[in-house]
CSV table of C-alpha atoms (C1' of nucleotides) in Angstrom, one decimal:
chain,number,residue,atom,x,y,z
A,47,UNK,CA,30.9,12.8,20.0
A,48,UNK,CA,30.3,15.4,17.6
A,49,UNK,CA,30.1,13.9,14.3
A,50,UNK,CA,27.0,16.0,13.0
A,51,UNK,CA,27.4,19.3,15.0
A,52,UNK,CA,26.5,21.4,12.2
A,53,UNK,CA,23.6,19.5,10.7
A,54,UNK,CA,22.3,17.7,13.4
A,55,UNK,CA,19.6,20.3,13.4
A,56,UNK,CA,18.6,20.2,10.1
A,57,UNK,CA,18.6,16.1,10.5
A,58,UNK,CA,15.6,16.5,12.9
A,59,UNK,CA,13.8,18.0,10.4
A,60,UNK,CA,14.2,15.9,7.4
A,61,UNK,CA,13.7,12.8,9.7
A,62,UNK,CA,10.2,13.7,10.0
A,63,UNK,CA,9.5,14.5,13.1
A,64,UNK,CA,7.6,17.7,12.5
A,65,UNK,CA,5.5,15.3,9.6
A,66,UNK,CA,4.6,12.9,12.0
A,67,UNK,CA,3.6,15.4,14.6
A,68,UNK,CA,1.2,17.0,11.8
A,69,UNK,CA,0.3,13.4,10.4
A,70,UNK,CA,-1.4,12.6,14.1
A,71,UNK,CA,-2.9,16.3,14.6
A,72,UNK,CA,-4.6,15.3,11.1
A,73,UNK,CA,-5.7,12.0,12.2
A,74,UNK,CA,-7.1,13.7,15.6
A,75,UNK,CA,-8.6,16.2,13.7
A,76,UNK,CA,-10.5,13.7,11.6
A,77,UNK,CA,-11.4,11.6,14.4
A,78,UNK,CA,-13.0,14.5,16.2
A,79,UNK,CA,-15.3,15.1,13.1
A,80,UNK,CA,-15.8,11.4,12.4
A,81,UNK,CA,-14.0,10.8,9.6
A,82,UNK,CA,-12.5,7.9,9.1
A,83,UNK,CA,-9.7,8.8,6.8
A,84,UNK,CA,-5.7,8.3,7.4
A,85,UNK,CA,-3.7,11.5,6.1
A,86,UNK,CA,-2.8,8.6,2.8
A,87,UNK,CA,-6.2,7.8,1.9
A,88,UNK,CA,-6.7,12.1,2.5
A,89,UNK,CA,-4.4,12.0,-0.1
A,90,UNK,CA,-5.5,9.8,-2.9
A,91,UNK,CA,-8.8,11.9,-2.4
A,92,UNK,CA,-7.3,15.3,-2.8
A,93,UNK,CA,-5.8,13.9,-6.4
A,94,UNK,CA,-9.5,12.3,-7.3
A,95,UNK,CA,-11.2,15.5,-6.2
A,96,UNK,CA,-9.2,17.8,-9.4
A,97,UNK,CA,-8.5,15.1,-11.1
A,98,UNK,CA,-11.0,12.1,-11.3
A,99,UNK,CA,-11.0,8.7,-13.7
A,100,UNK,CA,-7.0,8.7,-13.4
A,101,UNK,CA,-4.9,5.8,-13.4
A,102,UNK,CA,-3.1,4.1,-10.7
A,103,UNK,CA,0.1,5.1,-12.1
A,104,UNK,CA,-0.8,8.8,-11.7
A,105,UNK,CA,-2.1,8.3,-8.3
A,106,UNK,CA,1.1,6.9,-7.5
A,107,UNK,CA,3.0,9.7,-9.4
A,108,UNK,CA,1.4,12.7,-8.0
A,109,UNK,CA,1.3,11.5,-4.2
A,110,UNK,CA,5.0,9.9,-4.3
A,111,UNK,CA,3.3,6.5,-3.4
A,112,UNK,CA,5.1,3.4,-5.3
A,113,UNK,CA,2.5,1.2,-7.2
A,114,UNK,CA,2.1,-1.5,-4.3
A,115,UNK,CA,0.8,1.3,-2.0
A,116,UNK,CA,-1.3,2.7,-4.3
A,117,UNK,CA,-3.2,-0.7,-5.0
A,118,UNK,CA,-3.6,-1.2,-1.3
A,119,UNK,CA,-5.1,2.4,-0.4
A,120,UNK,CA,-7.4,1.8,-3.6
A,121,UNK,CA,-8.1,-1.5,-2.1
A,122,UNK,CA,-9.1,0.4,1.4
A,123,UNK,CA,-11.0,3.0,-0.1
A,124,UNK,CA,-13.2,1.2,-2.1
A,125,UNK,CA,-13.8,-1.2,0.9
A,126,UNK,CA,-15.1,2.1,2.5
A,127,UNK,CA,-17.3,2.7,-0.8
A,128,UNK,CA,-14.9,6.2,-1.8
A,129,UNK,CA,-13.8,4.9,-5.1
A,130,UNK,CA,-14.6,2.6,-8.0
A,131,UNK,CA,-11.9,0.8,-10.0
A,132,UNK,CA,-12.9,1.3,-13.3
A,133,UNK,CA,-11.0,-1.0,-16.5
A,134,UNK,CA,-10.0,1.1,-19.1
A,135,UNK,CA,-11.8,-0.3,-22.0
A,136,UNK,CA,-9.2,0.5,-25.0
A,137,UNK,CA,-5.5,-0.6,-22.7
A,138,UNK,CA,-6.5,-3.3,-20.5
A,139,UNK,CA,-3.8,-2.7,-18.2
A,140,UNK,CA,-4.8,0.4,-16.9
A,141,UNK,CA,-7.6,0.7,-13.9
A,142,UNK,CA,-9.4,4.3,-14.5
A,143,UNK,CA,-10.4,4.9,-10.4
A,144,UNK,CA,-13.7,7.3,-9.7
A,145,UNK,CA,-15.3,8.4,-7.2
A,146,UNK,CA,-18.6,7.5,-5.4
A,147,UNK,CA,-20.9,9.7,-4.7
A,148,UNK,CA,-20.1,9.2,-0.9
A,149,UNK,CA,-16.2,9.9,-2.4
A,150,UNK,CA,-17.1,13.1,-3.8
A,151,UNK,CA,-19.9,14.2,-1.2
A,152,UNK,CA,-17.6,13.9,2.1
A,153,UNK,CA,-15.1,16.7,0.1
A,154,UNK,CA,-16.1,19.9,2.0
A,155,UNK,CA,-16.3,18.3,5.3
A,156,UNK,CA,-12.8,17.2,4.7
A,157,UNK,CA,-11.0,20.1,3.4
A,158,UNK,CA,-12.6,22.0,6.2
A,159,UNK,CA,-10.3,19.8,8.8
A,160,UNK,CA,-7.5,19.6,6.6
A,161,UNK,CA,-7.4,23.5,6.6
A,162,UNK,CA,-8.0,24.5,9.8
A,163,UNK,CA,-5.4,21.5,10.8
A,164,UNK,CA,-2.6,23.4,8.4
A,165,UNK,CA,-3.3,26.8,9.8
A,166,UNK,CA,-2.8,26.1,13.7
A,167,UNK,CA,0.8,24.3,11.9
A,168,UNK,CA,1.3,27.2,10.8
A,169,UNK,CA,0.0,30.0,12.9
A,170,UNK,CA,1.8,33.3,13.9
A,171,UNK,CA,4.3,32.5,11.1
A,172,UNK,CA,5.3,34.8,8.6
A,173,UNK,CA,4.3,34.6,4.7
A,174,UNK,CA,7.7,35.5,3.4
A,175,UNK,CA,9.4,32.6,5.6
A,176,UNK,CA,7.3,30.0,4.8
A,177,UNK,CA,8.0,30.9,0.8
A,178,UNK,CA,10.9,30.0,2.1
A,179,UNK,CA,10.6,27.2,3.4
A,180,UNK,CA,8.8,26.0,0.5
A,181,UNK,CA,11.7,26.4,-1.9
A,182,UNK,CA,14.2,25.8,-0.3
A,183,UNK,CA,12.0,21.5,0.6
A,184,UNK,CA,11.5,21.6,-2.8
A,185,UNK,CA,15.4,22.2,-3.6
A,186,UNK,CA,16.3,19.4,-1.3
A,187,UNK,CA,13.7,17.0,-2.7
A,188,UNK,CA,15.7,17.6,-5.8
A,189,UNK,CA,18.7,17.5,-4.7
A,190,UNK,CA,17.7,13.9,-3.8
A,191,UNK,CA,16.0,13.1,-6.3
A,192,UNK,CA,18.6,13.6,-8.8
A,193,UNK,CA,21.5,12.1,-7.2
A,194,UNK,CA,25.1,14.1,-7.3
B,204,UNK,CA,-12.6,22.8,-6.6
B,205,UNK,CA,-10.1,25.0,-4.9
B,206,UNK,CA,-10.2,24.7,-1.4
B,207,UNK,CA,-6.9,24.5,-0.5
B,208,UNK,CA,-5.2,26.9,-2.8
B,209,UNK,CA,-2.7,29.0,-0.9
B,210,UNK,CA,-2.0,26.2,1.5
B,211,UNK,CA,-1.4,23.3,-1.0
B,212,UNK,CA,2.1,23.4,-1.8
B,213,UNK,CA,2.9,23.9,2.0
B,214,UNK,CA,0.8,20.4,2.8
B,215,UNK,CA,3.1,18.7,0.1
B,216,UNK,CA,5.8,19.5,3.0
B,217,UNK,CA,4.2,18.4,5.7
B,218,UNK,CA,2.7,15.5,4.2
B,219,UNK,CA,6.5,14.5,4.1
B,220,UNK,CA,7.5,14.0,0.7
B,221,UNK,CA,10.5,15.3,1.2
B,222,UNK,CA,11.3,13.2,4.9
B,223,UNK,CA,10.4,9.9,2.6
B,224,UNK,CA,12.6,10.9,-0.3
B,225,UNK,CA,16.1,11.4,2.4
B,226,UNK,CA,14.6,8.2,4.0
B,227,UNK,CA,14.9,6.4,0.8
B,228,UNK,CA,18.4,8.4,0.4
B,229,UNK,CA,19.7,7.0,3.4
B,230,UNK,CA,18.5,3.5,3.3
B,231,UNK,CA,20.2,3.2,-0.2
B,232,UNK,CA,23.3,4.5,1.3
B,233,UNK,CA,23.3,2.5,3.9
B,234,UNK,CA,23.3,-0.6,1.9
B,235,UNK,CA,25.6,0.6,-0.7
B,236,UNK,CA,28.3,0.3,2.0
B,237,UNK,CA,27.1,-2.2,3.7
B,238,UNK,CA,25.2,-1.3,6.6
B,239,UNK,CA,22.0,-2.9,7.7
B,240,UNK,CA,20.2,-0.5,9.8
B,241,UNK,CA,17.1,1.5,9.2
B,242,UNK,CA,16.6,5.3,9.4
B,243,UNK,CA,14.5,4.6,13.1
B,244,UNK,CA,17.5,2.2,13.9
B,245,UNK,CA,20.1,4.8,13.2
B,246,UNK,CA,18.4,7.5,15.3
B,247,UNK,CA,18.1,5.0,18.4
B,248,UNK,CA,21.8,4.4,17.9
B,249,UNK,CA,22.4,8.0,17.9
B,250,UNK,CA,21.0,8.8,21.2
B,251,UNK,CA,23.0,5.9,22.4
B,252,UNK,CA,26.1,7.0,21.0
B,253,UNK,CA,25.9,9.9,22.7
B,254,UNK,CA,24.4,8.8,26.1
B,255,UNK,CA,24.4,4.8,26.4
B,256,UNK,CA,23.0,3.4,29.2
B,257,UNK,CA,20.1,5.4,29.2
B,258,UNK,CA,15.9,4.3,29.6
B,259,UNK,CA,14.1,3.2,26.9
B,260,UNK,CA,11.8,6.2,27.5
B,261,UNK,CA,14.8,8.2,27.5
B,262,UNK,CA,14.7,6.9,24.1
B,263,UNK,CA,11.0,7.3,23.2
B,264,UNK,CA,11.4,11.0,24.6
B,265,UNK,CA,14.3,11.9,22.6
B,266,UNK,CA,13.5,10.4,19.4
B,267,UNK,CA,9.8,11.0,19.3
B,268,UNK,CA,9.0,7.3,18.9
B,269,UNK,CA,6.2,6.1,21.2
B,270,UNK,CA,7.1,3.2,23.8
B,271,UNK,CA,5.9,0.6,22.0
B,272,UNK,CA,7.6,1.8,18.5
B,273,UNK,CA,11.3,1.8,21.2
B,274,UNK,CA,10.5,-1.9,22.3
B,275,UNK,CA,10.7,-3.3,18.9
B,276,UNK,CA,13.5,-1.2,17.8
B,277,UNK,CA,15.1,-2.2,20.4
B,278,UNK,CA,14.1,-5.6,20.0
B,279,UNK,CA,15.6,-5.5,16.3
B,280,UNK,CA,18.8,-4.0,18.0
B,281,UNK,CA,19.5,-6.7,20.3
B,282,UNK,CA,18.9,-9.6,17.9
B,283,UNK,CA,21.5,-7.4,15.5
B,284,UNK,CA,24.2,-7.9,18.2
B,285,UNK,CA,24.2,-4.1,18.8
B,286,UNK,CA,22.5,-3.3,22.1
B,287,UNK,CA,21.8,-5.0,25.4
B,288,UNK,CA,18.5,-4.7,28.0
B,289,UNK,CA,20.3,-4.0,32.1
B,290,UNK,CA,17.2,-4.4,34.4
B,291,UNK,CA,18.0,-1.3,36.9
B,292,UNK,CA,19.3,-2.6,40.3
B,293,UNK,CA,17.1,-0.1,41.9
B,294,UNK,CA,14.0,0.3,39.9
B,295,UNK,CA,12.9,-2.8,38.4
B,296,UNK,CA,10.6,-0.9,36.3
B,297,UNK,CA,13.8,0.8,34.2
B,298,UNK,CA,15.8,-0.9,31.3
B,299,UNK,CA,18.7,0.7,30.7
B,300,UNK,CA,20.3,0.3,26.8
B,301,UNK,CA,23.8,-0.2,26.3
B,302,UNK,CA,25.6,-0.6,23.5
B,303,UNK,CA,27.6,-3.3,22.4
B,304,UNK,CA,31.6,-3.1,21.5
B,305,UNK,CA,29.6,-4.0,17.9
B,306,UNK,CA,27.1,-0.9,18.1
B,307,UNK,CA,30.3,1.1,19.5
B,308,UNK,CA,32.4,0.0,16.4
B,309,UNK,CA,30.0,0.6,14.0
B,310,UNK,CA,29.6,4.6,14.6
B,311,UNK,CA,32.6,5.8,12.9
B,312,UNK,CA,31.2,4.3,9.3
B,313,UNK,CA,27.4,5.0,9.9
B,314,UNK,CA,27.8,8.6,10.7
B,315,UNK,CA,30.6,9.1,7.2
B,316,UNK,CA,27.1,7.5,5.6
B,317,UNK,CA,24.5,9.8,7.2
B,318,UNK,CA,26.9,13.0,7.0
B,319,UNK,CA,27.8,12.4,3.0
B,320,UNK,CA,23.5,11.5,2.3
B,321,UNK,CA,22.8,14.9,4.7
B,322,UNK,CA,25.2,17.2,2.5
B,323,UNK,CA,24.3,15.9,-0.7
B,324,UNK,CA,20.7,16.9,0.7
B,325,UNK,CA,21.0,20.2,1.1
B,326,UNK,CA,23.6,21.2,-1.6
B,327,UNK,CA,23.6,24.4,-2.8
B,328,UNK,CA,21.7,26.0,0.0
B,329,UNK,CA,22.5,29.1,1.2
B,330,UNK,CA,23.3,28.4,5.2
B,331,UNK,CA,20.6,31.8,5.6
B,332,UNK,CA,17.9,29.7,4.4
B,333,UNK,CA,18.6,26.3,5.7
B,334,UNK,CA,18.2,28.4,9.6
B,335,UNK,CA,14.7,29.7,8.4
B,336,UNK,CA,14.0,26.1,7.3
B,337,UNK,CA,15.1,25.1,11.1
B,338,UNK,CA,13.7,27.8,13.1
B,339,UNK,CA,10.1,27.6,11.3
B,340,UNK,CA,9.7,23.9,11.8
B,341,UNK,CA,10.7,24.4,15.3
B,342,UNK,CA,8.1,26.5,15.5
B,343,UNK,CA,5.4,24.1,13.2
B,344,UNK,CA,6.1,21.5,15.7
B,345,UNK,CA,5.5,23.4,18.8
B,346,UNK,CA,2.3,24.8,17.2
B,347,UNK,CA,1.1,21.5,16.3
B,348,UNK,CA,2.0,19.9,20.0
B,349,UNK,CA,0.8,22.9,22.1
B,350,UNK,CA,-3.1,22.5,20.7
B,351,UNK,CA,-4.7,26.0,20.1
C,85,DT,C1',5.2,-11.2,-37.6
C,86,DA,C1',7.8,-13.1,-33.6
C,87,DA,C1',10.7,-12.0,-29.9
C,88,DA,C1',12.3,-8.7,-26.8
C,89,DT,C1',11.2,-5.0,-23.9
C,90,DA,C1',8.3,-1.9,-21.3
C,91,DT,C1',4.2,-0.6,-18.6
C,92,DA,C1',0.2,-1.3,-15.2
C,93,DG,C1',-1.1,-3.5,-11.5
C,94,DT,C1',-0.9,-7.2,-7.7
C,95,DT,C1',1.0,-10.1,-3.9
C,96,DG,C1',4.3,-11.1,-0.3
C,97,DT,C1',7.7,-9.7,3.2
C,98,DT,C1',10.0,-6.7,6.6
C,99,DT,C1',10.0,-2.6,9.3
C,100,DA,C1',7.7,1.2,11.3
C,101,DA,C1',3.6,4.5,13.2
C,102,DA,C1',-0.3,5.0,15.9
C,103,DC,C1',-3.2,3.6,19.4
C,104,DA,C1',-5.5,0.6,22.9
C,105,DA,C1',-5.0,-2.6,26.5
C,106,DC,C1',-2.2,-4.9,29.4
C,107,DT,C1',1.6,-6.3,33.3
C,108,DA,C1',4.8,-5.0,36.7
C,109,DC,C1',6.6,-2.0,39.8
C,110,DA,C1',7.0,2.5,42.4
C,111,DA,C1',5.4,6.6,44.8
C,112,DA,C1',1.9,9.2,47.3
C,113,DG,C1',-2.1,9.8,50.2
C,114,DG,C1',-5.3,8.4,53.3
D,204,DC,C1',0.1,-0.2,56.1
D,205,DC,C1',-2.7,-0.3,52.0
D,206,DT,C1',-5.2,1.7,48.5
D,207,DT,C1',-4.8,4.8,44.8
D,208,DT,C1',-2.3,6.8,41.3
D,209,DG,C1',1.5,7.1,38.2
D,210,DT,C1',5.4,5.2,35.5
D,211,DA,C1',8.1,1.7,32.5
D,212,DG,C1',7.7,-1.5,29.4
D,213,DT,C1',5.2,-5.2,26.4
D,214,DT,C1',1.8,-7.1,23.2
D,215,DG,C1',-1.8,-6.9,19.7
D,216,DT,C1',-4.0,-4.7,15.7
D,217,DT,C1',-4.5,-1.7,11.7
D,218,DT,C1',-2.4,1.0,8.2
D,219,DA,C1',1.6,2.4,5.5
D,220,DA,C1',6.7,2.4,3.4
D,221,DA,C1',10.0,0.1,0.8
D,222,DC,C1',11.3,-3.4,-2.1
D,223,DA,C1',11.3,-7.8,-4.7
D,224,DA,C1',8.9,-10.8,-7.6
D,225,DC,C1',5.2,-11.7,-10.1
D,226,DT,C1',1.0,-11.6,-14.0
D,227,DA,C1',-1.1,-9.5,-17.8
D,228,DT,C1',-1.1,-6.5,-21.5
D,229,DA,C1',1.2,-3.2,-24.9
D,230,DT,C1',4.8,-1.6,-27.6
D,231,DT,C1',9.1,-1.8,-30.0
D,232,DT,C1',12.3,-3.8,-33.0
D,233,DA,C1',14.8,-7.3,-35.4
DNA sequence: TAAATATAGTTGTTTAAACAACTACAAAGG
DNA sequence: CCTTTGTAGTTGTTTAAACAACTATATTTA
């Protein structure tokens, strides 16, 4: 059967099989440093870190997370005493999340595994292809997201 | 805070935006026509389709899915009519998967599904760029599995 | 202003990822 | 032969993805 021959390739990739390989080397890579973070919560982090006292909703806008997933990873993180939901006093809709101090002190430790994690990904590789690469992901997350 | 500068857009790749968005791509179209299978179902079908009667850590191997993550695939698969468990005659260890005439019929409309969801994916894109895309996650993966 | 609509967040369900621990069987080495 | 080691597959647990259905509050508009 030969159905994809030309793409079949290129389906590897977007099924995620080079994500998931870097999702466990992350989680590894945290374990070996005791921290107890999945590559999710990493991510909800990374937002808080630039961006702290934010909604839910931008949480869940700026990490592609849909609102159910957001509230549990909020729920997980303040469990582990990262965050704080805090009520927005003028909309009471809205939850304003913050960091601990244990949320904003583990930062540096953290980046310092994510980093060295996304330079063995991509060692020996060269700059101008993995501009490349770069576009042309964020050309096909279009392309997806705006249906034909 | 700025830790992660030059490498931030590339981690919005391999934190697998992009894979989750033609997840969600193909999990609409499979329902728009019809089909009730997942993206992890589909690829187990798609080893199948191309070399039934094979072991379920033929499977694992082939689709990166660790043997437990096969077992309830292929759990789903048989209670969907579409695959069938042969204990090995000679090693009682092996299960070999075959297909049913169901998971035979079905190929023909599946692949017209994954085919259409794959081109609207990378429309637009110059072919040059789409075999960077391909050789440079080749080479991510094989970073990230052969540890430095 | 009252009713309709929109937004923010939560809960429940199904399916999958990752990992540890386990059973059953096979192959190799003494 | 039999003990050790390896391989194939299963089960259990935690965390996450996707989606529907829900509550509470805000905003719009008739």
């Amino acid at each position: 059967m030969g159905t994809i021959f030309s793409t079949e390739n290129l389906y590897t990739i977007l099924s995620g099989r080079t994500h998931s390989a870097f999702n466990r080397a992350l989680l590894t890579n945290f374990r070996k440093n005791n921290i107890s973070l999945t590559k999710e919560q990493w991510t909800i982090l990374g937002v808080l870190w630039k961006n702290e006292g934010c909604t839910q909703q931008t949480l869940a806008d700026q990490t592609s997370t849909d609102k159910p997933g957001i509230t549990r990873l909020i729920d997980h993180l303040e469990k582990e005493n990262l965050v704080e939901r805090h009520p927005d006093a003028n909309d009471k809709r809205l939850k304003l999340i913050f960091l601990t101090p244990k949320g904003k002190s583990i930062e540096k430790e953290v980046m310092i595994v994510v980093n060295e994690t996304l330079k063995n990904a991509i060692r020996d590789i060269e700059p101008e292809r993995l501009e490349i690469v770069k576009e042309t992901f964020l050309q096909i997350y279009n392309n997806l997201e705006t249906k034909k």
